[in-house]
Tab-separated table of C-alpha atoms in Angstrom:
chain	number	residue	atom	x	y	z
A	1	MET	CA	-6.311	-10.596	-5.115
A	2	ARG	CA	-6.956	-13.132	-2.393
A	3	LEU	CA	-6.052	-12.781	1.274
A	4	LEU	CA	-5.460	-15.742	3.530
A	5	VAL	CA	-6.275	-15.092	7.353
A	6	THR	CA	-5.151	-17.497	10.010
A	7	GLY	CA	-6.533	-17.094	13.472
A	8	ALA	CA	-9.738	-15.621	11.993
A	9	THR	CA	-11.821	-16.634	14.893
A	10	GLY	CA	-9.750	-14.908	17.535
A	11	LYS	CA	-10.053	-11.418	19.025
A	12	VAL	CA	-8.238	-9.676	16.234
A	13	GLY	CA	-9.521	-11.907	13.420
A	14	GLN	CA	-13.220	-11.325	14.449
A	15	ALA	CA	-12.717	-7.652	14.377
A	16	PHE	CA	-10.541	-7.593	11.236
A	17	LEU	CA	-12.681	-9.713	8.789
A	18	PRO	CA	-15.834	-7.511	8.737
A	19	ALA	CA	-13.652	-4.327	8.595
A	20	PHE	CA	-11.678	-5.796	5.541
A	21	LEU	CA	-14.825	-6.865	3.796
A	22	GLN	CA	-16.388	-3.518	4.266
A	23	GLU	CA	-13.341	-1.564	3.112
A	24	PRO	CA	-13.811	-0.082	-0.397
A	25	ARG	CA	-10.037	-0.565	-1.199
A	26	PHE	CA	-10.497	-4.316	-1.027
A	27	ALA	CA	-13.991	-4.600	-2.749
A	28	GLY	CA	-12.658	-6.976	-5.333
A	29	TRP	CA	-10.667	-9.160	-3.080
A	30	GLY	CA	-11.496	-12.695	-1.841
A	31	VAL	CA	-10.709	-13.998	1.599
A	32	VAL	CA	-10.012	-17.533	2.927
A	33	ALA	CA	-10.014	-18.139	6.694
A	34	LEU	CA	-7.976	-20.980	7.920
A	35	CYS	CA	-9.642	-22.141	11.089
A	36	ASN	CA	-8.884	-25.055	13.368
A	37	ASN	CA	-10.672	-25.199	16.861
A	38	ARG	CA	-13.372	-22.813	16.020
A	39	VAL	CA	-15.002	-22.219	12.568
A	40	ILE	CA	-16.811	-19.295	11.038
A	41	GLU	CA	-19.484	-19.385	8.269
A	42	ALA	CA	-18.431	-18.819	4.675
A	43	GLY	CA	-19.981	-15.933	2.758
A	44	ASP	CA	-19.937	-14.340	-0.744
A	45	ARG	CA	-16.344	-13.407	-0.662
A	46	LEU	CA	-15.277	-15.456	2.241
A	47	SER	CA	-14.311	-19.209	2.065
A	48	VAL	CA	-13.279	-21.333	4.981
A	49	VAL	CA	-10.621	-24.127	5.185
A	50	LYS	CA	-10.549	-26.143	8.368
A	51	GLY	CA	-7.477	-27.673	9.807
A	52	SER	CA	-4.101	-27.023	11.405
A	53	VAL	CA	-1.369	-24.789	10.139
A	54	ALA	CA	1.074	-27.454	11.259
A	55	ASP	CA	-0.508	-29.781	8.447
A	56	PRO	CA	1.375	-29.226	5.115
A	57	ASP	CA	-1.714	-30.474	3.162
A	58	VAL	CA	-3.996	-28.098	4.861
A	59	VAL	CA	-1.632	-25.199	4.321
A	60	SER	CA	-1.331	-26.068	0.660
A	61	VAL	CA	-5.147	-26.137	0.173
A	62	ALA	CA	-5.561	-22.816	2.081
A	63	LEU	CA	-2.940	-21.033	0.009
A	64	SER	CA	-4.541	-21.937	-3.368
A	65	GLY	CA	-4.953	-18.671	-5.230
A	66	VAL	CA	-3.778	-16.565	-2.415
A	67	THR	CA	-1.680	-13.415	-3.017
A	68	HIS	CA	-1.453	-12.084	0.467
A	69	VAL	CA	-1.234	-13.774	3.971
A	70	LEU	CA	-2.292	-12.254	7.337
A	71	HIS	CA	-0.959	-14.614	10.048
A	72	LEU	CA	-2.882	-13.928	13.366
A	73	ALA	CA	-2.854	-17.504	14.741
A	74	ALA	CA	-1.067	-17.871	18.067
A	75	VAL	CA	-0.909	-19.871	21.207
A	76	LYS	CA	0.269	-18.540	24.508
A	77	GLU	CA	1.595	-20.441	27.503
A	78	THR	CA	0.801	-23.863	26.013
A	79	PRO	CA	4.300	-25.376	25.357
A	80	ASP	CA	2.766	-28.638	23.871
A	81	GLN	CA	1.268	-26.516	20.914
A	82	ALA	CA	3.879	-23.787	20.613
A	83	ILE	CA	6.197	-25.676	18.185
A	84	ASP	CA	3.317	-26.728	15.981
A	85	VAL	CA	1.543	-23.532	15.739
A	86	ALA	CA	4.292	-20.866	16.223
A	87	LEU	CA	7.138	-22.439	14.482
A	88	LYS	CA	6.161	-25.292	12.285
A	89	GLY	CA	2.975	-23.610	11.230
A	90	LEU	CA	4.654	-20.335	10.310
A	91	TYR	CA	7.485	-22.197	8.571
A	92	LEU	CA	5.002	-24.146	6.505
A	93	LEU	CA	3.056	-21.076	5.462
A	94	LEU	CA	6.112	-19.143	4.537
A	95	ASP	CA	7.704	-22.125	2.636
A	96	HIS	CA	4.650	-22.869	0.638
A	97	PHE	CA	3.728	-19.098	0.031
A	98	CYS	CA	7.291	-18.266	-1.235
A	99	ARG	CA	6.979	-21.078	-3.843
A	100	LYS	CA	3.984	-19.364	-5.348
A	101	GLY	CA	4.510	-17.266	-8.356
A	102	ASP	CA	1.783	-14.783	-7.366
A	103	ALA	CA	2.807	-14.286	-3.696
A	104	ARG	CA	2.851	-10.557	-2.961
A	105	GLN	CA	2.858	-9.967	0.859
A	106	PHE	CA	3.085	-11.883	4.135
A	107	ILE	CA	1.981	-9.971	7.257
A	108	LEU	CA	2.726	-11.311	10.702
A	109	LEU	CA	1.168	-10.021	13.906
A	110	SER	CA	3.644	-10.051	16.711
A	111	GLY	CA	3.690	-8.658	20.199
A	112	ASP	CA	5.605	-6.547	22.697
A	113	CYS	CA	6.386	-9.714	24.579
A	114	VAL	CA	9.409	-9.935	22.297
A	115	VAL	CA	10.833	-6.953	24.088
A	116	GLY	CA	9.687	-8.094	27.484
A	117	HIS	CA	7.334	-5.159	27.992
A	118	ILE	CA	7.085	-4.637	31.857
A	119	PHE	CA	9.522	-7.417	32.631
A	120	GLN	CA	12.576	-5.874	30.981
A	121	ASP	CA	13.980	-2.452	31.569
A	122	TYR	CA	14.649	-0.086	28.678
A	123	PRO	CA	16.189	3.345	29.524
A	124	GLU	CA	14.495	4.974	26.469
A	125	PRO	CA	11.448	4.364	24.179
A	126	ILE	CA	11.296	0.955	22.590
A	127	THR	CA	11.746	1.304	18.853
A	128	GLU	CA	11.930	-1.228	16.075
A	129	GLN	CA	15.680	-1.076	16.467
A	130	SER	CA	15.689	-1.959	20.184
A	131	PRO	CA	17.103	-5.350	21.177
A	132	ARG	CA	14.622	-8.218	21.567
A	133	LYS	CA	14.596	-9.258	25.173
A	134	ALA	CA	11.814	-11.812	25.665
A	135	TYR	CA	10.280	-12.344	29.042
A	136	PRO	CA	10.188	-15.887	30.536
A	137	GLY	CA	7.819	-18.375	28.958
A	138	ALA	CA	7.019	-20.068	25.635
A	139	TYR	CA	4.821	-17.342	24.081
A	140	ALA	CA	7.485	-14.627	24.216
A	141	LEU	CA	10.180	-16.971	22.969
A	142	THR	CA	8.163	-18.184	20.000
A	143	LYS	CA	7.259	-14.618	19.056
A	144	VAL	CA	10.923	-13.620	19.003
A	145	LEU	CA	11.663	-16.597	16.758
A	146	GLU	CA	8.735	-15.852	14.509
A	147	GLU	CA	9.991	-12.196	14.018
A	148	VAL	CA	13.426	-13.501	13.105
A	149	MET	CA	12.111	-16.252	10.944
A	150	ILE	CA	9.997	-13.993	8.696
A	151	GLU	CA	12.851	-11.408	8.383
A	152	GLN	CA	15.383	-14.150	7.364
A	153	VAL	CA	13.035	-15.796	4.867
A	154	GLY	CA	12.695	-12.309	3.381
A	155	ILE	CA	16.344	-12.139	2.951
A	156	GLN	CA	16.659	-15.608	1.459
A	157	SER	CA	13.750	-15.569	-0.850
A	158	GLY	CA	12.820	-11.879	-1.528
A	159	LEU	CA	9.541	-12.216	0.179
A	160	ASN	CA	7.731	-8.956	0.792
A	161	TRP	CA	7.049	-9.295	4.544
A	162	THR	CA	5.537	-7.008	7.125
A	163	THR	CA	5.534	-7.480	10.907
A	164	LEU	CA	3.139	-5.499	13.104
A	165	ARG	CA	4.235	-5.614	16.806
A	166	ALA	CA	1.338	-4.908	19.138
A	167	PRO	CA	1.121	-4.549	22.917
A	168	TRP	CA	-1.798	-5.769	25.079
A	169	ILE	CA	-4.754	-5.693	22.813
A	170	MET	CA	-8.142	-4.443	24.378
A	171	GLU	CA	-11.747	-4.685	23.298
A	172	LYS	CA	-15.145	-4.315	24.990
A	173	ASP	CA	-14.630	-4.278	28.858
A	174	ASP	CA	-11.181	-5.908	28.724
A	175	PHE	CA	-9.447	-2.805	30.158
A	176	ARG	CA	-11.879	-2.724	33.173
A	177	GLN	CA	-11.518	-6.460	33.798
A	178	ALA	CA	-7.724	-6.170	33.786
A	179	PHE	CA	-7.973	-4.396	37.078
A	180	ALA	CA	-10.567	-6.612	38.514
A	181	LEU	CA	-9.554	-7.978	41.936
A	182	GLY	CA	-11.594	-11.181	41.773
A	183	GLU	CA	-11.791	-14.353	39.671
A	184	GLU	CA	-13.011	-12.171	36.755
A	185	GLN	CA	-9.617	-10.573	36.277
A	186	PHE	CA	-8.522	-10.508	32.558
A	187	GLY	CA	-4.954	-11.066	31.783
A	188	GLY	CA	-2.020	-10.754	34.333
A	189	PRO	CA	-0.102	-10.607	36.366
A	190	PRO	CA	-2.780	-11.953	38.818
A	191	TRP	CA	-3.155	-9.796	41.883
A	192	SER	CA	-2.871	-12.864	44.113
A	193	ALA	CA	0.760	-13.040	43.028
A	194	LEU	CA	1.404	-9.500	43.943
A	195	LEU	CA	-0.571	-9.055	47.268
A	196	ASP	CA	-0.569	-11.075	50.620
A	197	PRO	CA	-3.869	-12.945	51.064
A	198	ALA	CA	-5.135	-10.632	53.752
A	199	ARG	CA	-4.626	-7.386	51.767
A	200	HIS	CA	-5.960	-8.927	48.675
A	201	GLN	CA	-9.103	-9.871	50.489
A	202	ARG	CA	-9.410	-6.427	52.022
A	203	LEU	CA	-9.136	-4.673	48.525
A	204	ARG	CA	-11.724	-7.161	46.971
A	205	GLU	CA	-14.161	-6.289	49.751
A	206	GLY	CA	-13.779	-2.522	49.399
A	207	ARG	CA	-14.298	-0.346	46.480
A	208	CYS	CA	-10.687	-0.223	45.484
A	209	PHE	CA	-8.764	-0.045	42.364
A	210	PRO	CA	-5.280	-1.584	42.133
A	211	VAL	CA	-2.542	0.795	40.975
A	212	MET	CA	0.869	-0.738	40.266
A	213	ARG	CA	4.085	1.034	41.046
A	214	ASP	CA	7.111	0.222	39.013
A	215	ALA	CA	10.607	-0.605	40.197
A	216	GLN	CA	11.704	2.887	40.539
A	217	GLY	CA	8.643	3.728	42.703
A	218	GLY	CA	6.647	5.714	40.057
A	219	TYR	CA	3.327	4.762	38.646
A	220	LEU	CA	3.786	1.821	36.157
A	221	LYS	CA	3.534	2.869	32.434
A	222	ARG	CA	2.622	0.101	30.008
A	223	SER	CA	1.664	0.173	26.341
A	224	PHE	CA	-1.789	-0.876	25.063
A	225	ILE	CA	-3.671	-0.748	21.859
A	226	HIS	CA	-7.455	-0.967	21.125
A	227	VAL	CA	-8.314	-3.748	18.669
A	228	ASP	CA	-10.042	-1.213	16.391
A	229	ASP	CA	-6.844	0.830	16.054
A	230	LEU	CA	-4.897	-2.392	15.434
A	231	VAL	CA	-7.270	-3.347	12.689
A	232	ARG	CA	-6.861	-0.014	11.012
A	233	ALA	CA	-3.132	-0.567	11.099
A	234	ILE	CA	-3.435	-4.010	9.433
A	235	LEU	CA	-5.672	-2.551	6.741
A	236	SER	CA	-3.040	0.328	6.192
A	237	SER	CA	-0.342	-2.359	5.768
A	238	ILE	CA	-2.048	-4.681	3.336
A	239	ASP	CA	-0.666	-4.267	-0.190
A	240	ASN	CA	1.157	-1.136	0.840
A	241	ALA	CA	4.650	-1.206	-0.797
A	242	LYS	CA	5.874	1.185	1.959
A	243	ALA	CA	5.335	-1.647	4.462
A	244	PHE	CA	7.282	-4.360	2.618
A	245	GLY	CA	10.264	-5.470	4.513
A	246	GLN	CA	9.287	-3.404	7.625
A	247	LEU	CA	8.685	-3.914	11.258
A	248	PHE	CA	6.251	-1.611	12.913
A	249	ASN	CA	5.254	-0.967	16.532
A	250	ILE	CA	1.474	-0.566	16.645
A	251	ALA	CA	0.663	1.072	20.040
A	252	MET	CA	-1.100	4.097	21.594
A	253	ASN	CA	0.869	7.392	21.268
A	254	GLU	CA	1.778	7.181	24.848
A	255	PRO	CA	1.946	4.181	27.304
A	256	VAL	CA	-0.986	4.047	29.832
A	257	ASP	CA	0.048	5.726	33.172
A	258	TYR	CA	-1.588	3.668	35.898
A	259	GLY	CA	-1.714	6.826	38.038
A	260	ARG	CA	-3.724	8.576	35.422
A	261	VAL	CA	-5.921	5.552	34.984
A	262	SER	CA	-6.758	5.614	38.756
A	263	GLU	CA	-7.809	9.337	38.559
A	264	ARG	CA	-10.176	8.566	35.717
A	265	VAL	CA	-11.603	5.489	37.186
A	266	ARG	CA	-12.210	7.432	40.505
A	267	ALA	CA	-14.224	9.950	38.576
A	268	VAL	CA	-16.149	7.342	36.343
A	269	GLY	CA	-16.526	4.573	38.871
A	270	GLY	CA	-15.955	5.922	42.280
A	271	LEU	CA	-13.144	3.536	43.133
A	272	GLU	CA	-10.306	4.513	45.520
A	273	PRO	CA	-6.818	3.797	44.385
A	274	ALA	CA	-4.703	1.269	46.302
A	275	ASP	CA	-0.839	1.371	45.446
A	276	ILE	CA	0.790	-1.946	44.854
A	277	GLU	CA	4.610	-2.174	44.834
A	278	THR	CA	6.126	-4.347	42.029
A	279	SER	CA	9.530	-5.069	40.499
A	280	PHE	CA	8.059	-4.267	37.017
A	281	HIS	CA	9.566	-1.613	34.646
A	282	SER	CA	7.760	1.146	32.830
A	283	ASN	CA	8.072	1.125	29.166
A	284	TRP	CA	7.162	3.086	26.034
A	285	LEU	CA	6.532	1.250	22.764
A	286	ASP	CA	7.261	3.958	20.270
A	287	ASN	CA	4.877	4.081	17.275
A	288	SER	CA	6.555	6.978	15.436
A	289	LYS	CA	7.693	4.759	12.514
A	290	ALA	CA	4.116	3.486	11.835
A	291	ARG	CA	2.734	6.885	12.005
A	292	LYS	CA	5.305	8.365	9.498
A	293	ILE	CA	5.565	5.569	7.061
A	294	LEU	CA	2.035	4.097	7.090
A	295	GLY	CA	0.195	7.409	7.893
A	296	TRP	CA	-1.686	5.505	10.644
A	297	ARG	CA	-2.539	7.038	13.886
A	298	PRO	CA	-4.453	5.494	16.896
A	299	GLU	CA	-7.785	7.009	17.549
A	300	ILE	CA	-8.428	5.575	20.988
A	301	ASP	CA	-6.388	7.090	23.813
A	302	LEU	CA	-6.575	6.594	27.580
A	303	ASP	CA	-9.880	8.475	28.037
A	304	GLY	CA	-11.363	6.272	25.206
A	305	LEU	CA	-10.099	3.087	26.803
A	306	VAL	CA	-11.626	3.990	30.216
A	307	GLU	CA	-15.062	5.250	28.725
A	308	ARG	CA	-15.393	2.229	26.508
A	309	ALA	CA	-14.415	-0.290	29.214
A	310	TRP	CA	-16.421	1.201	32.081
A	311	THR	CA	-19.606	1.800	29.987
A	312	TYR	CA	-19.711	-1.576	28.231
A	313	GLN	CA	-22.445	-3.985	29.344
A	314	ARG	CA	-22.197	-7.571	28.347
A	315	ALA	CA	-25.216	-9.276	27.095
A	316	ALA	CA	-26.339	-12.790	28.227
A	317	ASP	CA	-25.049	-14.070	24.745
A	318	ASP	CA	-21.684	-12.214	24.995
A	319	PRO	CA	-19.575	-14.167	27.481
A	320	ARG	CA	-16.053	-13.294	28.185
A	321	ILE	CA	-13.769	-15.418	26.009
A	322	VAL	CA	-10.328	-16.560	27.068
A	323	TRP	CA	-8.713	-16.705	23.527
A	324	TYR	CA	-5.858	-18.670	24.776
A	325	PRO	CA	-4.503	-19.624	28.252
A	326	GLY	CA	-1.702	-17.543	29.943
């Protein structure tokens, strides 16, 4: 068996590759990493192909001998690259892969942007059957089209596909930096867009922790997943017949309640909560299907997210990386 991984140098790819290579179930497998802007070193079981997924010749070379594909490559709010990477790239991978006689499974990593996470209102937990309602922007739109494309190719060609839909992916001190009030904030929405300049400055100068309220006035609830739990879900899906032709939500068992976060951060870091009114909607990405069919369960809960993020110390050779803008 041979697995092709796109986006191998990204956040998920860097966590996945060593876990895959160390997993006894895949001891006899080879891996090929398709890299473009960043390149990793080849190893005993790991080969590297450099080039773009939008180049049919590169895709053809990368798929040589491949039986399984894990498509992690993505761009976010970069419209000039969105068509090439998200649509043309996925189309070429699927088209070439489906022509292979030994093609066994194609796994796509998607995101909860396809259901609009905090931008769209859902009156009940979001399951795999909930309607797709992308929030504004190129990234969410392309992810919706990716999910539909792989499903339809499966219908047309009989391809064994699997889509894993993840919410905001955390590693290292990401969760702490998501609440940072200064330039070091990770992700969004930026606090400068939610606060008037004077209050934003006051909160930055004090030992304050921003706590978003949702459109109904309660504490915002939003789904997260730690990269380690996501990697375990991917490993559970590879060459698993139960995952063929299936879409799975891969999220924590419960959404993160920003009010509970503020309580834990006050205990851990001594920061005082500061409520911020927003028009966002609380959501719950339901992972029941993945737990039942894959036998997967997330191990890192809210306490684990807070503990890992607030105790993590970055070394000088471990700079924060913006994997893609937006």
